[in-house]
Coordinates of C-alpha atoms in Angstrom, one line a residue:
M1 CA 81.2 69.3 135.2
T2 CA 80.5 70.4 131.6
F3 CA 83.0 67.9 130.3
M4 CA 81.4 65.1 132.4
A5 CA 78.0 66.1 131.0
S6 CA 79.3 65.6 127.5
I7 CA 80.5 62.1 128.4
F8 CA 77.0 61.2 129.7
F9 CA 75.5 62.5 126.4
I10 CA 77.8 60.3 124.4
F11 CA 77.1 57.0 126.2
G12 CA 73.4 57.8 126.4
F13 CA 73.2 58.3 122.7
I14 CA 75.2 55.1 121.9
T15 CA 73.2 53.0 124.3
N16 CA 69.8 54.0 123.0
F17 CA 70.8 53.9 119.4
N18 CA 71.7 50.3 119.8
I19 CA 68.4 49.6 121.7
A20 CA 66.5 51.1 118.9
M21 CA 68.3 49.0 116.3
K22 CA 66.4 45.8 117.4
D23 CA 63.7 46.1 114.7
Q24 CA 66.2 47.1 112.1
V25 CA 68.3 44.0 112.9
Q26 CA 65.3 41.7 112.6
L27 CA 64.8 43.1 109.0
A28 CA 68.4 43.2 107.9
F29 CA 69.4 39.8 109.1
D30 CA 66.0 38.2 108.5
L31 CA 65.9 36.7 112.0
K32 CA 62.4 35.4 111.4
T33 CA 63.7 33.0 108.7
L34 CA 67.0 32.2 110.6
Y35 CA 65.3 31.5 113.9
P36 CA 61.6 30.8 113.3
G37 CA 59.6 31.1 116.5
W38 CA 62.5 32.7 118.4
E39 CA 63.1 35.9 116.4
N40 CA 62.2 38.1 119.4
F41 CA 64.7 36.3 121.6
F42 CA 67.5 36.6 119.1
A43 CA 66.6 40.2 118.3
Q44 CA 66.9 41.0 122.0
L45 CA 70.5 39.8 121.9
V46 CA 71.3 43.2 120.5
N47 CA 70.5 44.5 124.0
G48 CA 71.7 41.3 125.7
V49 CA 75.2 41.5 124.3
F50 CA 75.5 45.2 124.9
F51 CA 74.7 45.0 128.6
F52 CA 76.6 41.7 129.1
A53 CA 79.7 43.9 128.6
Y54 CA 78.8 45.5 132.0
F55 CA 79.0 42.1 133.7
C56 CA 82.3 41.3 132.1
F57 CA 84.1 44.6 132.5
S58 CA 82.5 46.9 135.1
F59 CA 84.5 45.5 138.1
I60 CA 87.7 45.2 136.0
S61 CA 87.3 48.7 134.7
G62 CA 86.9 50.0 138.2
M63 CA 90.2 48.5 139.2
I64 CA 91.9 49.7 136.0
I65 CA 90.6 53.3 136.5
K66 CA 91.8 53.3 140.1
K67 CA 95.3 52.7 138.6
I68 CA 95.3 54.9 135.5
G69 CA 93.0 57.7 136.7
Y70 CA 89.6 58.9 135.6
K71 CA 90.8 60.9 132.5
N72 CA 92.8 57.9 131.1
G73 CA 89.8 55.7 131.8
V74 CA 87.6 58.0 129.7
I75 CA 90.1 57.9 126.9
V76 CA 90.3 54.1 126.9
G77 CA 86.5 54.0 126.8
L78 CA 86.3 56.4 123.8
V79 CA 88.9 54.4 121.9
L80 CA 86.9 51.2 122.4
V81 CA 83.6 52.9 121.4
A82 CA 85.2 54.1 118.2
T83 CA 86.7 50.6 117.4
G84 CA 83.3 49.0 117.9
S85 CA 81.6 51.6 115.7
Y86 CA 84.0 50.9 112.8
L87 CA 83.5 47.1 113.2
F88 CA 79.9 47.5 112.2
F89 CA 81.0 48.3 108.6
P90 CA 82.5 44.8 107.9
A91 CA 79.7 43.1 109.9
V92 CA 77.0 44.6 107.9
S93 CA 78.9 44.2 104.6
V94 CA 79.0 40.4 105.0
L95 CA 75.6 40.2 106.9
S96 CA 77.3 38.3 109.8
Y97 CA 75.0 38.5 112.8
P98 CA 77.8 37.1 115.2
L99 CA 80.2 39.7 113.9
F100 CA 77.5 42.4 114.3
L101 CA 77.0 41.3 118.0
G102 CA 80.8 41.3 118.4
A103 CA 81.0 44.9 117.3
I104 CA 78.2 45.8 119.8
F105 CA 80.2 44.1 122.6
V106 CA 83.4 46.1 121.8
M107 CA 81.4 49.3 121.7
A108 CA 79.6 48.5 124.9
T109 CA 82.9 47.7 126.7
G110 CA 83.9 51.3 125.9
V111 CA 80.7 52.6 127.3
V112 CA 81.4 50.6 130.5
F113 CA 84.7 52.4 131.0
L114 CA 83.0 55.8 130.3
Q115 CA 80.2 55.1 132.9
T116 CA 82.5 53.6 135.5
A117 CA 84.7 56.7 135.4
A118 CA 81.9 59.3 135.1
N119 CA 79.5 58.4 137.9
P120 CA 81.8 58.4 140.9
Y121 CA 83.6 61.5 139.5
V122 CA 80.4 63.5 139.5
V123 CA 79.5 62.3 143.0
A124 CA 83.0 63.3 144.3
L125 CA 82.8 66.8 142.7
G126 CA 80.8 68.2 145.6
P127 CA 79.0 67.4 148.9
Q128 CA 77.3 64.0 149.3
E129 CA 74.0 65.7 150.1
T130 CA 73.8 67.3 146.6
A131 CA 75.2 64.2 144.8
P132 CA 71.7 63.1 143.6
A133 CA 71.1 66.6 142.1
R134 CA 74.5 66.6 140.2
L135 CA 73.8 63.1 138.9
N136 CA 70.3 64.0 137.9
L137 CA 71.7 67.0 135.9
T138 CA 74.2 64.9 134.1
Q139 CA 71.6 62.1 133.6
A140 CA 69.3 64.8 132.2
L141 CA 71.8 65.5 129.4
N142 CA 72.1 61.8 129.0
G143 CA 68.3 61.8 128.6
V144 CA 68.5 64.3 125.8
A145 CA 70.7 61.9 123.9
T146 CA 68.5 58.9 124.8
T147 CA 65.5 60.8 123.4
I148 CA 67.3 61.8 120.1
A149 CA 68.8 58.4 119.5
P150 CA 65.7 56.2 118.9
Y151 CA 64.0 59.1 117.0
L152 CA 67.0 59.3 114.6
A153 CA 67.1 55.5 114.4
G154 CA 63.5 55.4 113.4
I155 CA 63.4 58.2 110.8
L156 CA 66.9 58.0 109.4
V157 CA 67.7 54.2 109.5
L158 CA 64.6 52.1 109.9
A159 CA 62.2 54.1 107.8
P160 CA 64.4 54.1 104.6
A161 CA 65.3 50.4 105.2
V162 CA 61.6 49.5 105.4
M163 CA 60.9 51.5 102.2
A164 CA 63.8 49.9 100.4
L165 CA 62.5 46.4 101.2
K166 CA 59.0 47.4 100.0
N167 CA 60.6 48.5 96.8
G168 CA 62.2 45.1 96.2
A169 CA 65.6 45.8 97.7
S170 CA 67.6 42.9 99.1
A171 CA 68.4 42.4 102.8
Q172 CA 71.9 43.5 102.1
E173 CA 70.8 46.8 100.6
A174 CA 68.5 47.4 103.5
A175 CA 71.3 46.6 106.0
D176 CA 73.5 49.2 104.3
F177 CA 71.5 51.9 106.0
V178 CA 73.2 50.9 109.3
K179 CA 76.7 51.4 108.1
M180 CA 77.0 55.2 107.9
P181 CA 75.5 56.2 111.3
F182 CA 78.1 54.0 113.1
V183 CA 81.0 55.3 110.9
I184 CA 79.9 58.9 111.9
I185 CA 79.7 57.9 115.5
G186 CA 83.1 56.4 115.5
S187 CA 84.7 59.4 113.8
V188 CA 83.1 61.9 116.2
V189 CA 84.3 59.8 119.2
V190 CA 87.9 59.7 117.8
L191 CA 87.9 63.5 117.6
I192 CA 86.6 63.8 121.2
A193 CA 89.3 61.4 122.4
I194 CA 92.0 63.4 120.8
G195 CA 90.6 66.6 122.3
I196 CA 90.5 65.0 125.8
V197 CA 94.2 64.2 125.7
F198 CA 94.8 68.0 125.9
I199 CA 92.2 68.7 128.6
K200 CA 93.4 69.0 132.2
L201 CA 91.0 67.3 134.7
P202 CA 91.4 67.3 138.5
E203 CA 91.9 63.8 140.0
I204 CA 89.7 62.7 142.9
I205 CA 92.1 61.3 145.5
G206 CA 90.9 59.5 148.6
D207 CA 92.5 58.3 151.9
A208 CA 95.2 55.9 150.8
T209 CA 95.0 54.1 154.2
V210 CA 91.5 52.8 153.4
A211 CA 91.4 49.5 151.6
S212 CA 89.4 50.0 148.4
M213 CA 88.0 46.4 148.6
S214 CA 86.3 47.3 151.9
A215 CA 83.4 48.9 149.9
L216 CA 82.3 45.4 149.1
K217 CA 81.6 44.7 152.8
K218 CA 78.9 47.4 153.0
P219 CA 75.3 46.1 152.5
Q220 CA 74.1 49.3 150.7
V221 CA 76.6 48.7 147.9
W222 CA 75.3 45.1 147.2
L223 CA 71.7 46.0 147.6
G224 CA 72.2 49.1 145.4
A225 CA 73.9 46.9 142.8
I226 CA 70.8 44.6 142.7
G227 CA 68.7 47.8 142.4
I228 CA 70.7 48.8 139.4
F229 CA 70.2 45.3 137.9
C230 CA 66.4 45.7 138.3
Y231 CA 66.3 49.3 137.2
V232 CA 68.3 48.9 134.0
G233 CA 66.7 45.6 133.2
A234 CA 63.2 47.0 133.6
E235 CA 64.0 50.2 131.7
V236 CA 65.6 48.5 128.7
G237 CA 63.2 45.6 128.7
T238 CA 60.1 47.9 128.8
A239 CA 61.6 50.2 126.1
S240 CA 62.4 47.2 123.8
Q241 CA 58.9 45.8 124.4
I242 CA 57.1 49.0 123.5
S243 CA 57.8 48.8 119.8
S244 CA 56.5 45.2 119.7
Y245 CA 53.5 46.2 121.8
L246 CA 52.6 49.0 119.3
T247 CA 53.2 46.9 116.2
N248 CA 51.5 43.6 117.4
L249 CA 48.6 45.0 119.5
L250 CA 47.9 48.2 117.7
D251 CA 49.0 47.3 114.1
M252 CA 51.4 50.3 114.0
A253 CA 54.1 50.5 111.3
K254 CA 57.6 49.4 112.7
D255 CA 59.3 52.7 111.8
E256 CA 56.5 54.7 113.5
A257 CA 56.6 52.4 116.6
V258 CA 60.4 52.9 116.9
K259 CA 60.0 56.6 116.6
L260 CA 57.4 56.7 119.4
T261 CA 59.8 55.0 121.8
A262 CA 61.4 58.5 121.8
I263 CA 58.3 59.5 123.9
Y264 CA 59.4 57.0 126.5
W265 CA 62.9 58.4 126.6
G266 CA 61.7 61.9 126.2
G267 CA 59.7 61.4 129.5
N268 CA 63.0 60.1 131.0
M269 CA 64.7 63.3 129.9
I270 CA 62.0 65.7 131.2
G271 CA 61.9 63.8 134.6
R272 CA 65.6 64.1 135.0
F273 CA 65.6 67.9 134.3
I274 CA 62.8 68.3 136.9
G275 CA 64.8 66.1 139.3
S276 CA 68.0 68.1 138.8
V277 CA 66.1 71.3 139.7
L278 CA 64.0 70.0 142.7
L279 CA 66.9 68.0 144.2
G280 CA 69.3 70.9 143.8
T281 CA 70.2 73.8 146.1
L282 CA 68.2 76.6 144.3
S283 CA 65.7 78.7 146.2
K284 CA 62.1 77.5 146.2
N285 CA 61.0 80.3 143.9
L286 CA 63.7 79.5 141.3
K287 CA 62.8 75.8 141.6
Y288 CA 59.2 76.5 140.6
R289 CA 60.1 78.9 137.8
Y290 CA 62.6 76.4 136.2
S291 CA 60.1 73.5 136.7
L292 CA 57.4 75.5 134.9
F293 CA 59.7 76.1 132.0
I294 CA 60.5 72.4 131.8
L295 CA 56.8 71.5 131.9
V296 CA 56.1 73.8 129.0
F297 CA 59.1 72.3 127.2
A298 CA 57.5 68.9 127.7
F299 CA 54.5 70.0 125.7
F300 CA 56.7 70.9 122.7
V301 CA 58.6 67.6 123.0
G302 CA 55.4 65.5 122.9
W303 CA 54.0 67.6 120.2
F304 CA 57.0 67.4 117.9
I305 CA 57.7 63.7 118.4
F306 CA 54.1 62.7 117.5
S307 CA 53.9 65.3 114.6
A308 CA 57.2 64.8 112.8
G309 CA 58.2 61.8 110.7
V310 CA 59.3 60.5 107.3
K311 CA 56.9 59.3 104.7
D312 CA 58.0 58.0 101.2
G313 CA 61.5 59.3 101.9
Q314 CA 60.2 62.8 102.7
F315 CA 60.2 64.6 106.0
I316 CA 56.6 65.5 107.1
F317 CA 55.1 67.4 109.9
E318 CA 51.4 66.8 110.7
S319 CA 50.6 69.0 113.8
K320 CA 49.1 66.9 116.6
P321 CA 49.0 69.3 119.7
I322 CA 46.7 66.9 121.6
Y323 CA 49.7 64.6 122.2
G324 CA 51.7 67.5 123.5
I325 CA 48.9 68.2 126.0
I326 CA 48.9 64.5 127.1
F327 CA 52.7 64.6 127.5
F328 CA 52.4 67.8 129.5
I329 CA 49.8 66.3 131.8
I330 CA 52.0 63.3 132.5
A331 CA 54.9 65.6 133.2
V332 CA 52.8 67.5 135.7
V333 CA 52.0 64.3 137.5
N334 CA 55.8 63.5 137.5
F335 CA 56.5 67.0 139.0
L336 CA 53.8 66.6 141.7
L337 CA 55.1 63.1 142.8
M338 CA 58.6 64.5 142.9
L339 CA 57.4 67.3 145.2
L340 CA 55.8 64.6 147.4
G341 CA 59.2 63.0 147.7
R342 CA 60.4 66.3 149.3
G343 CA 63.8 66.1 147.7
I344 CA 64.7 63.1 149.8
A345 CA 66.5 60.5 147.6
N346 CA 65.1 57.3 149.1
V347 CA 61.5 58.7 149.5
S348 CA 61.4 59.9 145.9
L349 CA 62.8 56.6 144.6
G350 CA 60.2 54.7 146.6
I351 CA 57.4 56.8 145.2
F352 CA 58.6 56.4 141.6
G353 CA 59.2 52.7 142.0
A354 CA 55.6 52.2 143.1
A355 CA 54.4 54.4 140.3
N356 CA 56.1 52.3 137.7
M357 CA 54.8 49.1 139.2
F358 CA 51.3 50.5 138.8
L359 CA 51.9 51.8 135.2
V360 CA 53.4 48.5 133.9
L361 CA 50.6 46.5 135.6
A362 CA 48.1 48.9 133.8
G363 CA 49.8 48.2 130.5
F364 CA 49.4 44.5 131.3
L365 CA 45.7 44.6 132.3
L366 CA 44.2 47.5 130.2
P367 CA 43.3 47.6 126.5
P368 CA 46.4 48.5 124.4
Q369 CA 44.9 51.9 123.4
I370 CA 45.2 52.9 127.1
G371 CA 48.1 50.5 128.0
M372 CA 50.3 52.2 125.3
W373 CA 50.2 55.5 127.3
C374 CA 50.9 53.7 130.6
L375 CA 54.0 52.1 129.2
L376 CA 55.2 55.3 127.5
S377 CA 54.7 57.1 130.8
V378 CA 57.1 54.7 132.6
G379 CA 60.1 56.7 131.2
F380 CA 59.1 59.7 133.3
F381 CA 59.3 57.7 136.5
N382 CA 62.5 56.0 135.5
S383 CA 64.1 59.4 135.4
I384 CA 65.6 59.7 138.8
M385 CA 66.2 56.0 139.5
F386 CA 69.7 55.5 138.3
P387 CA 71.2 58.6 140.1
N388 CA 69.3 58.0 143.3
I389 CA 70.1 54.2 143.4
F390 CA 73.7 54.9 142.7
S391 CA 74.1 57.8 145.2
L392 CA 72.3 55.7 147.9
G393 CA 74.5 52.7 147.0
V394 CA 77.7 54.6 147.5
N395 CA 76.5 56.7 150.4
D396 CA 79.0 56.8 153.4
L397 CA 82.0 55.6 151.2
D398 CA 85.5 57.0 151.2
P399 CA 86.6 58.4 147.8
S400 CA 89.2 55.7 147.6
E401 CA 86.5 53.1 147.8
M402 CA 84.5 54.7 144.9
P403 CA 86.1 53.0 141.9
I404 CA 85.5 49.5 143.2
A405 CA 82.0 50.3 144.4
S406 CA 81.2 52.0 141.1
G407 CA 82.6 49.0 139.3
M408 CA 80.5 46.6 141.4
I409 CA 77.3 48.6 140.9
N410 CA 77.9 49.1 137.2
T411 CA 78.5 45.3 136.8
M412 CA 74.9 44.9 137.6
I413 CA 73.9 47.0 134.6
V414 CA 74.0 43.5 133.1
G415 CA 70.3 43.5 134.1
G416 CA 69.9 45.3 130.7
S417 CA 71.2 42.0 129.2
V418 CA 69.3 39.5 131.2
V419 CA 65.8 41.1 131.6
P420 CA 65.1 41.9 127.9
V421 CA 66.3 38.5 126.8
V422 CA 64.0 36.8 129.4
M423 CA 61.1 39.1 128.3
G424 CA 61.9 38.1 124.6
A425 CA 61.7 34.4 125.5
I426 CA 58.4 34.9 127.4
T427 CA 57.0 36.8 124.4
D428 CA 57.9 33.9 122.1
S429 CA 56.7 31.1 124.4
V430 CA 53.7 32.7 126.2
S431 CA 52.6 36.2 125.1
L432 CA 53.8 39.7 124.7
K433 CA 51.7 41.0 127.7
A434 CA 52.9 38.2 130.0
A435 CA 56.5 39.4 129.5
L436 CA 55.5 42.7 131.3
L437 CA 55.3 40.8 134.6
V438 CA 59.1 40.8 134.7
P439 CA 59.6 44.6 135.0
I440 CA 56.8 44.7 137.6
I441 CA 58.9 42.4 139.8
C442 CA 61.9 44.6 139.1
Y443 CA 60.1 47.8 140.2
A444 CA 58.9 46.0 143.4
Y445 CA 62.5 45.4 144.4
I446 CA 63.5 49.0 143.7
T447 CA 60.7 50.2 146.0
F448 CA 62.0 47.9 148.7
F449 CA 65.6 49.1 148.3
A450 CA 64.4 52.7 148.5
L451 CA 62.5 52.3 151.7
E452 CA 64.5 49.7 153.5
G453 CA 67.6 48.4 151.7
S454 CA 69.3 51.7 151.3
K455 CA 69.6 52.3 155.1
I456 CA 73.2 52.5 156.4
R457 CA 73.9 49.5 158.7

């Protein structure tokens, strides 16, 4: 379980580091000049290409992993991630946007293998009833990585790049700040892959008499796959839109806006930790104790993210505890709504889907000073969506059906490719706020799946 948690951390960090690079890419490749009027659309291709890999390889990776095993599937994934990471160096050196997108695609293909292997493995490690709790725990550690990644991208990559451009540096010199982080990522992943070769993992073996393709005949698999499409699309699309929302409607600096997306992902992390506790098998007393600790931790997360930053190349810390208090209050609401769900996966998912419909709609209708907080709060209620949709989608399956079902469901993570690009096109052609109608539709479907579509037929 510890090993699988580390894999979730790796692909969480890589995914969100790429998402956070959207604004850096606009600066480095000067997309406003290359594609006037469509710079948001082409910047969103960073997300589009990354998540398109899920459409291309999720189903294939499921079949390959069924043949070579989970461990070898993880090793293949790590090798591809490392290869993609190293390809960023030549792409940035020659300022080739197509090559840059190609590097993202290779890296994303590796992440597809990691995710296709990891999710069913965690589900199969214990009883089906506690599968959402196990997935929430691993997703919580994934959430730690997704919180750290945009924060590091903002203060270590985007901030120095913006400063370099202000000081008269060329686009090439600003782009150079992208190289080293990916070289480091690639090197760390190579070391992990070498270590995994020597780790013994138990294989999950199902009933060989059951045809693996039979999973595709079960409605909950297909409806769950559409749910994953909507969830990932809405999550990534909203996260990508937040930085544009802050810079265009509140005149916030780009590096500060990217840093604050860590609040969105921080809420996701806190919600997953709360979910792993409340959906687990602990006594009621321990659940409340651990939840209280997590809520206090939420205060410090919000306080630190809003207080720390980089200015003129120097790390600064301007204490802003009021933001920690706001973050704490949102976390308490998240906790109370999770209690309302009574630990039942589909009920909790339905409540959170409806909550996010309301929050994104509020971001659309209300003044940006208030709408900002509504959109940042969406991360909290995204927290349990992936593990709950996944566990409901693979409910009542034989272990031998899991790789194909997992591949099918993970194929629909392509929603993270389609939805942000659609939102980027709407932003360019209509308005930034109009693009928020897309995730509202996505969360409406998730609510339907939770309350009706997930029923076993």
